mmCIF file of C-alpha atoms in Angstrom:
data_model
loop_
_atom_site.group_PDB
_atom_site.id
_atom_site.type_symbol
_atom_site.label_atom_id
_atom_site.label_comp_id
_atom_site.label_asym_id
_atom_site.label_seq_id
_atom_site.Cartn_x
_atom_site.Cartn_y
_atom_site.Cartn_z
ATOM 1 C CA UNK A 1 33.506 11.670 -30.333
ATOM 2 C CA UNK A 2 30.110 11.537 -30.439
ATOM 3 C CA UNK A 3 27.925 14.661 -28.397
ATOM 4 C CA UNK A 4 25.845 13.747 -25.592
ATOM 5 C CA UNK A 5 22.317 12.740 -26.825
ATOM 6 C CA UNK A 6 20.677 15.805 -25.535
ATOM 7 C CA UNK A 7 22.954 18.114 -27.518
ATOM 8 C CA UNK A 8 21.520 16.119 -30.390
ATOM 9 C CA UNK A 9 18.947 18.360 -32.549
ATOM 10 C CA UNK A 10 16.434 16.917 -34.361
ATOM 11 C CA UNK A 11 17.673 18.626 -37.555
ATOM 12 C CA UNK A 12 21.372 17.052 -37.199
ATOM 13 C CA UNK A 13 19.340 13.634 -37.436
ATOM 14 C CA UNK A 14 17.829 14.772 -40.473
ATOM 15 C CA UNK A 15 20.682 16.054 -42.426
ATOM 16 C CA UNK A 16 22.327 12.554 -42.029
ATOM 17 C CA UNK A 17 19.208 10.816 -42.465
ATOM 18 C CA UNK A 18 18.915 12.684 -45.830
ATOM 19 C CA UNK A 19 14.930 13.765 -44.710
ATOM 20 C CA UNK A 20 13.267 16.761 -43.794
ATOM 21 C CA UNK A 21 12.782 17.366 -40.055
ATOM 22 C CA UNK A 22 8.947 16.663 -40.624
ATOM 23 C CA UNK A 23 9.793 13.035 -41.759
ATOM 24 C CA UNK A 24 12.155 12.604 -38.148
ATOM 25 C CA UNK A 25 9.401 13.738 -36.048
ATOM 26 C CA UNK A 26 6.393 12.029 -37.524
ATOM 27 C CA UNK A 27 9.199 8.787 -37.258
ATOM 28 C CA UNK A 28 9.121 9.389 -33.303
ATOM 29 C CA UNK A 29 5.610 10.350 -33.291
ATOM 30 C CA UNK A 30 3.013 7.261 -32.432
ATOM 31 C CA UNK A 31 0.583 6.697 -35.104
ATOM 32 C CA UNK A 32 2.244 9.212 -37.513
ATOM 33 C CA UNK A 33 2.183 7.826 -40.723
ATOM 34 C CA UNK A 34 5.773 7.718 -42.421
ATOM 35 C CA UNK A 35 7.361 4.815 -44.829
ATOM 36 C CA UNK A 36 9.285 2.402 -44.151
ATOM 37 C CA UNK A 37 12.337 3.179 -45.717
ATOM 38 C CA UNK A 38 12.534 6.718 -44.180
ATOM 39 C CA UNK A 39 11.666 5.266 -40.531
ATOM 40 C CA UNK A 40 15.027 2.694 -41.274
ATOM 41 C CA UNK A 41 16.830 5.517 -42.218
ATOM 42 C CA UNK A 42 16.127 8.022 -39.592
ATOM 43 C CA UNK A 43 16.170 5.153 -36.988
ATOM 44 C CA UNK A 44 19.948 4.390 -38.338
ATOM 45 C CA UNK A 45 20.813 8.103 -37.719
ATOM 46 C CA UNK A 46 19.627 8.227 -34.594
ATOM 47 C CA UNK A 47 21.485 5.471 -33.448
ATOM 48 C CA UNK A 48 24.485 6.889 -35.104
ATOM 49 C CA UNK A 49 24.352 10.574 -33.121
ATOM 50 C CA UNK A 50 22.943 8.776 -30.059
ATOM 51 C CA UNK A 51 19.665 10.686 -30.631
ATOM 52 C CA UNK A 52 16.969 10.512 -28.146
ATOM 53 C CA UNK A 53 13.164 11.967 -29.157
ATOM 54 C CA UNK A 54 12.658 14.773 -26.412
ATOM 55 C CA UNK A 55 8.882 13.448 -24.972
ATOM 56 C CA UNK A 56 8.533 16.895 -23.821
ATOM 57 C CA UNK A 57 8.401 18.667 -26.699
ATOM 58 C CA UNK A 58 7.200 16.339 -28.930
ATOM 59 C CA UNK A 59 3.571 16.393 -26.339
ATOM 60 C CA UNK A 60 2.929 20.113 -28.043
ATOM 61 C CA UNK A 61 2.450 18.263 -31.236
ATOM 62 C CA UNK A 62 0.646 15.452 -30.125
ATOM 63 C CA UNK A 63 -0.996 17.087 -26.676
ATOM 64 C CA UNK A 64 -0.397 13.701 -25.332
ATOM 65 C CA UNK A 65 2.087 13.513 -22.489
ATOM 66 C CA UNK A 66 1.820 9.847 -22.016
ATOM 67 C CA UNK A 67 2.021 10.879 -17.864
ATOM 68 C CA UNK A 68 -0.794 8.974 -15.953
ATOM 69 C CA UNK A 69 -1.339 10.878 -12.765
ATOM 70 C CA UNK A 70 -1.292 8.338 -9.318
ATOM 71 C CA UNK A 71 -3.579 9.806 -6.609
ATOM 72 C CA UNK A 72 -3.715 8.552 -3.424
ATOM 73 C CA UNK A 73 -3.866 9.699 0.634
ATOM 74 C CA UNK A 74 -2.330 6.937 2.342
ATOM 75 C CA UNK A 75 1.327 6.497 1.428
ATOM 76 C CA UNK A 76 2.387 5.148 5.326
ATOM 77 C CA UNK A 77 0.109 2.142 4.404
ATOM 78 C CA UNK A 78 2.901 -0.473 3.943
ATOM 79 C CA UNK A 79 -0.116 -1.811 1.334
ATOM 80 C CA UNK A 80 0.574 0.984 -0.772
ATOM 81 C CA UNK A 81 3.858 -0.085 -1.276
ATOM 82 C CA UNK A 82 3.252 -2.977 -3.503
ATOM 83 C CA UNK A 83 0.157 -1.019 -5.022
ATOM 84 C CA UNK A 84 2.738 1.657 -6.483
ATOM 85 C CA UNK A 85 5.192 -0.637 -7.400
ATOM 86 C CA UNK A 86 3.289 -2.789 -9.752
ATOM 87 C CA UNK A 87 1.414 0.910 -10.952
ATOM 88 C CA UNK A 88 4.867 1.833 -11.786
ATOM 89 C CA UNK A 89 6.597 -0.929 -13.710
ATOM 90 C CA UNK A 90 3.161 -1.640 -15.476
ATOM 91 C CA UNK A 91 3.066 1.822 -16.665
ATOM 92 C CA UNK A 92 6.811 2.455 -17.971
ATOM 93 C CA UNK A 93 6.864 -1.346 -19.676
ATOM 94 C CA UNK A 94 3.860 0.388 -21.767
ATOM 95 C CA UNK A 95 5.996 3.562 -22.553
ATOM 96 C CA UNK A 96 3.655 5.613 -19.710
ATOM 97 C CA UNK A 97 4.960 7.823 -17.115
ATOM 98 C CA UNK A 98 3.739 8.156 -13.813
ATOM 99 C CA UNK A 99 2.958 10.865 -11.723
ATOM 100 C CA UNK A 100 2.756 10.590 -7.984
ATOM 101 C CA UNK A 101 0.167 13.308 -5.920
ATOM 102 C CA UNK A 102 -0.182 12.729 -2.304
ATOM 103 C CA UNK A 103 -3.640 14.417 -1.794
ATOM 104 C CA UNK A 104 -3.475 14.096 1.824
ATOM 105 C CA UNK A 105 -6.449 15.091 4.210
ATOM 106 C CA UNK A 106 -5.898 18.564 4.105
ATOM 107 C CA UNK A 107 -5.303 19.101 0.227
ATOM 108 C CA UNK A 108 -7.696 21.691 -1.857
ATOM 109 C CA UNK A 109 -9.213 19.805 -4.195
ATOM 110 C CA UNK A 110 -8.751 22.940 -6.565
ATOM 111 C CA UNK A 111 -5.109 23.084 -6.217
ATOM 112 C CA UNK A 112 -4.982 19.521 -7.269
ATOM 113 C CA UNK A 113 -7.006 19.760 -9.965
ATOM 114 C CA UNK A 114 -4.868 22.895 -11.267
ATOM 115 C CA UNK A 115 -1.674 20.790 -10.982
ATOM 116 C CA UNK A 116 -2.934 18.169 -12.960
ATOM 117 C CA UNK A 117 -4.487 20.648 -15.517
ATOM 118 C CA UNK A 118 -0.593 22.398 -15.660
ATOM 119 C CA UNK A 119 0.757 18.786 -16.165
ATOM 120 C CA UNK A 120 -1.643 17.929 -19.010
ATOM 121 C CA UNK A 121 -1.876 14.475 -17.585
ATOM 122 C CA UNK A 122 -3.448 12.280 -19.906
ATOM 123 C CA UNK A 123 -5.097 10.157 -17.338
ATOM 124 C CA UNK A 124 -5.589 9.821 -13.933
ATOM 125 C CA UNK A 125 -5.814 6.594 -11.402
ATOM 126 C CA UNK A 126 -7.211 7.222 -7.947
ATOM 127 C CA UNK A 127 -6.177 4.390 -5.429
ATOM 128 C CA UNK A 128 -8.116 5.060 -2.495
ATOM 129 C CA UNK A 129 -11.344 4.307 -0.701
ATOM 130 C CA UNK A 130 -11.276 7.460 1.225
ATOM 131 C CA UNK A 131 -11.066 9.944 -1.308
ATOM 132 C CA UNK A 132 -14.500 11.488 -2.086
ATOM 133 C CA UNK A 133 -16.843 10.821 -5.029
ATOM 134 C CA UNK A 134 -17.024 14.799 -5.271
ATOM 135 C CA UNK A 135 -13.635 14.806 -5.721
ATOM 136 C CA UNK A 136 -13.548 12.057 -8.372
ATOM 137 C CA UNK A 137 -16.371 13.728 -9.984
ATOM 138 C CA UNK A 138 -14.180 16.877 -9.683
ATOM 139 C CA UNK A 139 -11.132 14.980 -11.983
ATOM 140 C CA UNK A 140 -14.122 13.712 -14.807
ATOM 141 C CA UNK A 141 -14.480 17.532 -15.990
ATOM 142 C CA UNK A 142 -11.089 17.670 -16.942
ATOM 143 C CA UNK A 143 -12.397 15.664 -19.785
ATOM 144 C CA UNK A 144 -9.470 12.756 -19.612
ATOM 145 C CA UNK A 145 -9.852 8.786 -18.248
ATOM 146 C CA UNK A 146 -10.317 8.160 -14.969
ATOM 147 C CA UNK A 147 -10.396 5.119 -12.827
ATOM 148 C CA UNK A 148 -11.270 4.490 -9.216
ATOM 149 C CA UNK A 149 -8.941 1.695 -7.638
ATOM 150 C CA UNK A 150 -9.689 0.280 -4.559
ATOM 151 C CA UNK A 151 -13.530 1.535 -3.815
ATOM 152 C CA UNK A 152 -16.662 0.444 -5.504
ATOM 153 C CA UNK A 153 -19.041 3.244 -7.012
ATOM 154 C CA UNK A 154 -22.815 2.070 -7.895
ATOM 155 C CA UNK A 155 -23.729 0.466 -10.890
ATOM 156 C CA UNK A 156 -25.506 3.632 -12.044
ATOM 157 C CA UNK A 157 -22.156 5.923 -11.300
ATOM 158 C CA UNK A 158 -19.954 7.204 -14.386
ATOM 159 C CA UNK A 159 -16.890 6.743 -13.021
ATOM 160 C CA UNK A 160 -14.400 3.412 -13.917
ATOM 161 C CA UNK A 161 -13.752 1.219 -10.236
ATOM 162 C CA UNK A 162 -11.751 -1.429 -9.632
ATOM 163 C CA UNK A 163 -12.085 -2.987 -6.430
ATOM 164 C CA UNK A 164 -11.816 -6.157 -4.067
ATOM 165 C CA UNK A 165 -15.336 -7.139 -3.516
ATOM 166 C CA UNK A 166 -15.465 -5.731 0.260
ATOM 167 C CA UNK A 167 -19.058 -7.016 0.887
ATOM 168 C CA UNK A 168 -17.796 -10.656 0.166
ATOM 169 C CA UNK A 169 -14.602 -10.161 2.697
ATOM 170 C CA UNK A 170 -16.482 -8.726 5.393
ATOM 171 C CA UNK A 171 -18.921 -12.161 4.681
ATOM 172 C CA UNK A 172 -15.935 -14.165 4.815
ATOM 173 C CA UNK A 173 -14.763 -12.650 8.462
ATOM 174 C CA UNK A 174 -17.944 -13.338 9.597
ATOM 175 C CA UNK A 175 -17.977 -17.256 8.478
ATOM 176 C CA UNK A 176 -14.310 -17.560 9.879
ATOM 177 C CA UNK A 177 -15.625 -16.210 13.134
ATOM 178 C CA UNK A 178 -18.743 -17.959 13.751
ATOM 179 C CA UNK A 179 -16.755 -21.406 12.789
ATOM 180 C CA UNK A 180 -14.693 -20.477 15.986
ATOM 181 C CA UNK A 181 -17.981 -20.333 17.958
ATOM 182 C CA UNK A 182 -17.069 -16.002 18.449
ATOM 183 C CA UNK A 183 -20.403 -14.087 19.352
ATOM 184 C CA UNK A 184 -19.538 -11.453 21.120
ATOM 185 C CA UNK A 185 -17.774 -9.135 18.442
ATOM 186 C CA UNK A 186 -16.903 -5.466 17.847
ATOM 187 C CA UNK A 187 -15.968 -4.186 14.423
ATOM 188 C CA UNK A 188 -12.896 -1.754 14.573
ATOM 189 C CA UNK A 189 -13.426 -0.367 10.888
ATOM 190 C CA UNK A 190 -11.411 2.318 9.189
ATOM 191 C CA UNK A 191 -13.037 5.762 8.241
ATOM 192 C CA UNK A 192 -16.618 5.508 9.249
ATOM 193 C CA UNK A 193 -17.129 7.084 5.430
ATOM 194 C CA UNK A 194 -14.646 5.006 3.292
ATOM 195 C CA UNK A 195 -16.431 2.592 0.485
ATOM 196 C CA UNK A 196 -14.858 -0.492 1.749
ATOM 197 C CA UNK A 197 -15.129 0.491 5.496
ATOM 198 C CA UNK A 198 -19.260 1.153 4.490
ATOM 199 C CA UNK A 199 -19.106 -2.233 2.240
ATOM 200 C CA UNK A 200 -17.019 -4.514 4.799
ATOM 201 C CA UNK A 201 -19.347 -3.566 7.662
ATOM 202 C CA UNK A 202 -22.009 -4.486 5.172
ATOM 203 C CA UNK A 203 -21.320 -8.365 4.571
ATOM 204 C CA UNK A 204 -20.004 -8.793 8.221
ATOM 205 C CA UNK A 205 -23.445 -8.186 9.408
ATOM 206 C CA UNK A 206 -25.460 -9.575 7.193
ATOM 207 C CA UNK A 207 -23.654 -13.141 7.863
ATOM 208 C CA UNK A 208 -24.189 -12.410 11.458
ATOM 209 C CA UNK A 209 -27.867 -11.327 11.333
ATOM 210 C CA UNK A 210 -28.006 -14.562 8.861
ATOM 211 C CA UNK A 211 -27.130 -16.533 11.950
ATOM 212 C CA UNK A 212 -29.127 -14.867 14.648
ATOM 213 C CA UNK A 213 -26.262 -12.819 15.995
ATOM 214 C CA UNK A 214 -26.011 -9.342 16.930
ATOM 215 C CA UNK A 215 -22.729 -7.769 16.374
ATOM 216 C CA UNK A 216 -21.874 -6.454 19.767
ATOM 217 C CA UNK A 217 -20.267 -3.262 19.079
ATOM 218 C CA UNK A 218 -18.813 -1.163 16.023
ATOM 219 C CA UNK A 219 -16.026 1.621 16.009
ATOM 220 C CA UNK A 220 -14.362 3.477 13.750
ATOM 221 C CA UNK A 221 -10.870 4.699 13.059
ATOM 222 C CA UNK A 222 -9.884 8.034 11.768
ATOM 223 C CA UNK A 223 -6.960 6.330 9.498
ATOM 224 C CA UNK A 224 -5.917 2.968 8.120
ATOM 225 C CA UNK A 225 -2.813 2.914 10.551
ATOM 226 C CA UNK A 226 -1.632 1.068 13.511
ATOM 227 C CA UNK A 227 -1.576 4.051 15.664
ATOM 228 C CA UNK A 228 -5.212 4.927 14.690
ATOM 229 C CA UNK A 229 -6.062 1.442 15.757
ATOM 230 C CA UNK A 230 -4.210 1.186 18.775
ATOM 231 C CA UNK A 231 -5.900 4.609 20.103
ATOM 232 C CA UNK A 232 -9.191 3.263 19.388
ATOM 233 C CA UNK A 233 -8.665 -0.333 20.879
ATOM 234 C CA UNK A 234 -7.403 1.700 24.156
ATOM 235 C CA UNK A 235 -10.310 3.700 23.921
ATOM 236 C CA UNK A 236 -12.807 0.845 24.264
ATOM 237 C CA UNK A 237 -10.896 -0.268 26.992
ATOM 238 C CA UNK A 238 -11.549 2.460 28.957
ATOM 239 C CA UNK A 239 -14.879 1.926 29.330
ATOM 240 C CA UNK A 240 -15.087 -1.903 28.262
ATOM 241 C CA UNK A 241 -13.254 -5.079 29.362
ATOM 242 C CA UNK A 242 -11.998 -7.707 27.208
ATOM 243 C CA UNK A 243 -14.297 -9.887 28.866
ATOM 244 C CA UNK A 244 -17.337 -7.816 27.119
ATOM 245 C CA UNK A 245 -15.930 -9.345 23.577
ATOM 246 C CA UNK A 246 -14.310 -12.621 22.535
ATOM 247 C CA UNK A 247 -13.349 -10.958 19.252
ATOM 248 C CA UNK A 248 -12.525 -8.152 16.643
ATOM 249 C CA UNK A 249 -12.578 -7.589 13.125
ATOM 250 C CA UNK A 250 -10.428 -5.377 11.899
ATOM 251 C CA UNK A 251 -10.974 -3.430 8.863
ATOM 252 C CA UNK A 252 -7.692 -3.444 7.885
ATOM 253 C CA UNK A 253 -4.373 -4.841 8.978
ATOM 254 C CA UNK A 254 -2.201 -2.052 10.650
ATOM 255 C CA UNK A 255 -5.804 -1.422 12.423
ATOM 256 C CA UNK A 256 -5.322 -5.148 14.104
ATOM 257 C CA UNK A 257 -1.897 -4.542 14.953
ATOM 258 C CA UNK A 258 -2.276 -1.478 16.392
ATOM 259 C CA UNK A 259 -5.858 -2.952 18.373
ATOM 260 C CA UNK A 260 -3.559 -6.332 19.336
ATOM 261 C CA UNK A 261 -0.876 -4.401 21.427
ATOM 262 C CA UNK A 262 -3.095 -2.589 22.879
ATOM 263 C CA UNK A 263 -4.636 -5.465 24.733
ATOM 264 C CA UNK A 264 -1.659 -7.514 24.946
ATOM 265 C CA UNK A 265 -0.580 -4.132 27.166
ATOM 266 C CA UNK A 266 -3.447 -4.633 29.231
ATOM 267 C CA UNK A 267 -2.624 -8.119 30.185
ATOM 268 C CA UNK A 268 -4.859 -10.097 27.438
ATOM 269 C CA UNK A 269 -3.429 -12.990 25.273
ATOM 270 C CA UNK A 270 -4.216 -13.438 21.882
ATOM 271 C CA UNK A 271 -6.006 -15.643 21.025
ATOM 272 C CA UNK A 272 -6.635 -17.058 24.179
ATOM 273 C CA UNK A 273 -8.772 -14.000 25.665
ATOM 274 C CA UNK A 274 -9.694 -12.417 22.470
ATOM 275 C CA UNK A 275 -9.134 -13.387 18.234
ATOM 276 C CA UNK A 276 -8.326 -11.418 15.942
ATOM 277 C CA UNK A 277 -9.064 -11.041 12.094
ATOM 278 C CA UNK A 278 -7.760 -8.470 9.914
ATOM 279 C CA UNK A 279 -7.923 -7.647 6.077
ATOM 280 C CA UNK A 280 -5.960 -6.903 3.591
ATOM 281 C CA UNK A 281 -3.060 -9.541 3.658
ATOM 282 C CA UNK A 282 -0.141 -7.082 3.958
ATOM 283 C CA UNK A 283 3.711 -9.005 4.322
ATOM 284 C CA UNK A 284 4.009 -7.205 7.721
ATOM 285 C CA UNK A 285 1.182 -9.082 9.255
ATOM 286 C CA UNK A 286 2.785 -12.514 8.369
ATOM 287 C CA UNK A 287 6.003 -11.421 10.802
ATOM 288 C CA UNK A 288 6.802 -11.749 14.178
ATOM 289 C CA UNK A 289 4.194 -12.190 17.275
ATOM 290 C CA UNK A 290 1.464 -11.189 15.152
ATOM 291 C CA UNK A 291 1.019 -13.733 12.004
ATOM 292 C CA UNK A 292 -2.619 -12.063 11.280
ATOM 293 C CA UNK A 293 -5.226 -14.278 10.347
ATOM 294 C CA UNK A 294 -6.908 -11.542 7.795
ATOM 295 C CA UNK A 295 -8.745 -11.587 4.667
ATOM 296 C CA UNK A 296 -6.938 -11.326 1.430
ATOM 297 C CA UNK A 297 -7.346 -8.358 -0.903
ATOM 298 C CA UNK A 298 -6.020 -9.286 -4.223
ATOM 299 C CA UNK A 299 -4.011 -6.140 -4.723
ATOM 300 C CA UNK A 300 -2.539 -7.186 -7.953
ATOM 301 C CA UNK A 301 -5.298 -7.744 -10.429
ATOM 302 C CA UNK A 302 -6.813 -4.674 -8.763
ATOM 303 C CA UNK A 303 -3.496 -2.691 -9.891
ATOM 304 C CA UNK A 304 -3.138 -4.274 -13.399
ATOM 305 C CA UNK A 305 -7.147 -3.864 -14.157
ATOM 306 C CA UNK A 306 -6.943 -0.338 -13.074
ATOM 307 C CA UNK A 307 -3.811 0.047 -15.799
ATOM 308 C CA UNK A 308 -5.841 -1.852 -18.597
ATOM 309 C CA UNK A 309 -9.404 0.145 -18.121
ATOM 310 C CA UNK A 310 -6.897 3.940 -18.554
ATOM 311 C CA UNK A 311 -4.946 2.566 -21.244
ATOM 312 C CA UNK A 312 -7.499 0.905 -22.980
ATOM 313 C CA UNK A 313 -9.807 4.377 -22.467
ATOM 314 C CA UNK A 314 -6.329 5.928 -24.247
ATOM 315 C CA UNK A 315 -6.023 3.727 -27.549
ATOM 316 C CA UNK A 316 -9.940 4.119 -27.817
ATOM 317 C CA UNK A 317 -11.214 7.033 -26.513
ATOM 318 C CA UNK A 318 -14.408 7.249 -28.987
ATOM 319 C CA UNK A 319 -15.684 4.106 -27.278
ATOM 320 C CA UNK A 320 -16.499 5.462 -23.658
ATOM 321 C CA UNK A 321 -17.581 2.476 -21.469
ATOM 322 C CA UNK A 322 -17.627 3.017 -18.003
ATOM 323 C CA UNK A 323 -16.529 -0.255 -16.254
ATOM 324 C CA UNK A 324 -17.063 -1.834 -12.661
ATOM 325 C CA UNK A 325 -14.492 -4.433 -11.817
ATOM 326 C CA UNK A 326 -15.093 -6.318 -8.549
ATOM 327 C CA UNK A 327 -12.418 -9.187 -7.511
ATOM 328 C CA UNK A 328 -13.066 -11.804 -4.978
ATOM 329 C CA UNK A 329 -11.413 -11.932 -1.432
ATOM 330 C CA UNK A 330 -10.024 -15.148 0.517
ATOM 331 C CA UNK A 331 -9.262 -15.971 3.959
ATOM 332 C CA UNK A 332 -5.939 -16.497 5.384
ATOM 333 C CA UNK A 333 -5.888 -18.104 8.124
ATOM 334 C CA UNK A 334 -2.883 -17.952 10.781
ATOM 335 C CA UNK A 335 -2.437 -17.387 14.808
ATOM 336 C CA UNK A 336 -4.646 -14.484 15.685
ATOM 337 C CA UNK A 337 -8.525 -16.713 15.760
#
């Protein structure tokens, strides 16, 4: 009976194989340069003993850990969801390894930094638009790839961003509302200091200025969540009506949600008092009472550029070209306008 493959030595694989133990490692080592009729034959003993290559180990030789390091501060965003997901499976079908860090509001930047450093990661993905751009410049001195998903740095910045173009959505929530003949509006954004809260705000006003409207009133959230949205919808309320707005954009979906039952509480239909437009297109907002009209966020070529830029930083790291991806947005439209 054969042993269980991690009983398996590397040196059992090369007494069958007939090769020295340098010739089995540099056959499991990426880029190592070995022939192919030694490769064949330590491939055929390894198959033989059920011999696995122990990543672990074999990292001392080649410092590379092949972990990519998946940074982000808003896990109870159902949006997150699919964002990990596809980071996941895109990572492992390219022989990667992913490393989740939940660097919540609270989290020292040095610890995080340290447990990255202890992990060796060989890259790191940030998929936020709250975390800092101290922080992020914090991760570039441990001297390994780095990309910013989901928030757009400046074209002068050194740091890799992938992003949904945010100023084009919030220009596309403004068209959508103006068709509808809305001019009395209040923006319930996320984090008054989040990228695409800053860049959303952005394009919604410069459509309305565009067309000689003011936008009424602006507020902010402290999260991306429904109950951060809710509270700050009830908020307004307690020192607004309805009647002083005819509509809300929402800088995010769970926001609108949250903002919706709170006036539906107070006695207000939707969309027959007040519409609603969110952003982000999450699958929860398509359920139920709510069916969000919102603007989509294309949260898969996002994900997959934000792969390509680390990898392709990887397999050429002596061509360092700091990239700015920006995708386009679209409206959905469905109940809530």
């Amino acid at each position: 009976m054969l042993k269980h493959q991690n009983n398996i030595t590397l040196k059992e694989v090369a007494k069958l194989a007939g090769v020295s133990p340098s010739a089995v490692s540099r056959t499991f080592t990426e880029g190592a340069s070995v022939s192919s009729k030694t490769r064949k034959r330590v491939q055929d003993a390894a198959r033989e003993l059920n011999y696995l290559p122990n990543f672990l180990a074999s990292s001392l030789i080649t410092k590379r850990t092949k972990l990519i390091a998946l940074i982000s501060d808003n896990y109870s965003n159902p949006i997150f969801l699919e964002v990990f997901d596809l980071f996941t499976k895109t990572l492992q079908e390219r022989g990667f390894r992913p490393l989740l860090y939940n660097y919540s509001h609270n989290a020292d930047i040095d610890d995080t930094i340290s447990m990255l450093r202890q992990y060796n990661v060989d890259a790191v993905i940030v998929a936020s638009s709250v975390i800092t751009e101290t922080f992020v410049k914090r991760l570039q001195q441990m001297d390994c790839p780095i990309v910013h998903a989901f928030s757009h740095h400046d074209n002068d910045s050194d740091v890799n961003s992938v992003s949904a173009d945010n100023v084009q959505g919030g220009r596309l929530a403004a068209k959508a509302l103006l068709a509808k003949k809305y001019r009395d509006i209040l923006f319930l954004g996320g984090p008054e200091h989040a990228s695409s809260t800053i860049s959303r705000l952005k394009g919604f006003t410069e459509i309305l200025q565009a067309n000689n409207v003011s936008l009424k009133y602006t507020a902010f959230c402290q999260h991306y969540s429904y109950d951060s949205g809710k509270t700050s919808m009830q908020e307004f309320l307690q020192t607004h009506s309805v009647n002083d707005i005819d509509a809300v954009f929402c800088g995010d979906d769970l926001i609108c949600m949250g903002a919706i039952d709170a006036v539906t509480q107070h006695g207000y239909n939707v969309p027959d008092d007040i519409g609603f437009i969110g952003f982000n297109d999450i699958n929860i907002g398509q359920w139920g009472k709510f069916k969000l009209t919102t603007i989509h966020q294309p949260i898969r070529e996002i994900t997959l550029n934000a792969v390509d830029i680390i990898l392709s930083s990887l397999e050429q790291p002596t061509q360092p070209i700091t990239q700015t991806r920006l995708f386009p947005c679209r409206l959905i439209t469905r109940d809530t306008l």
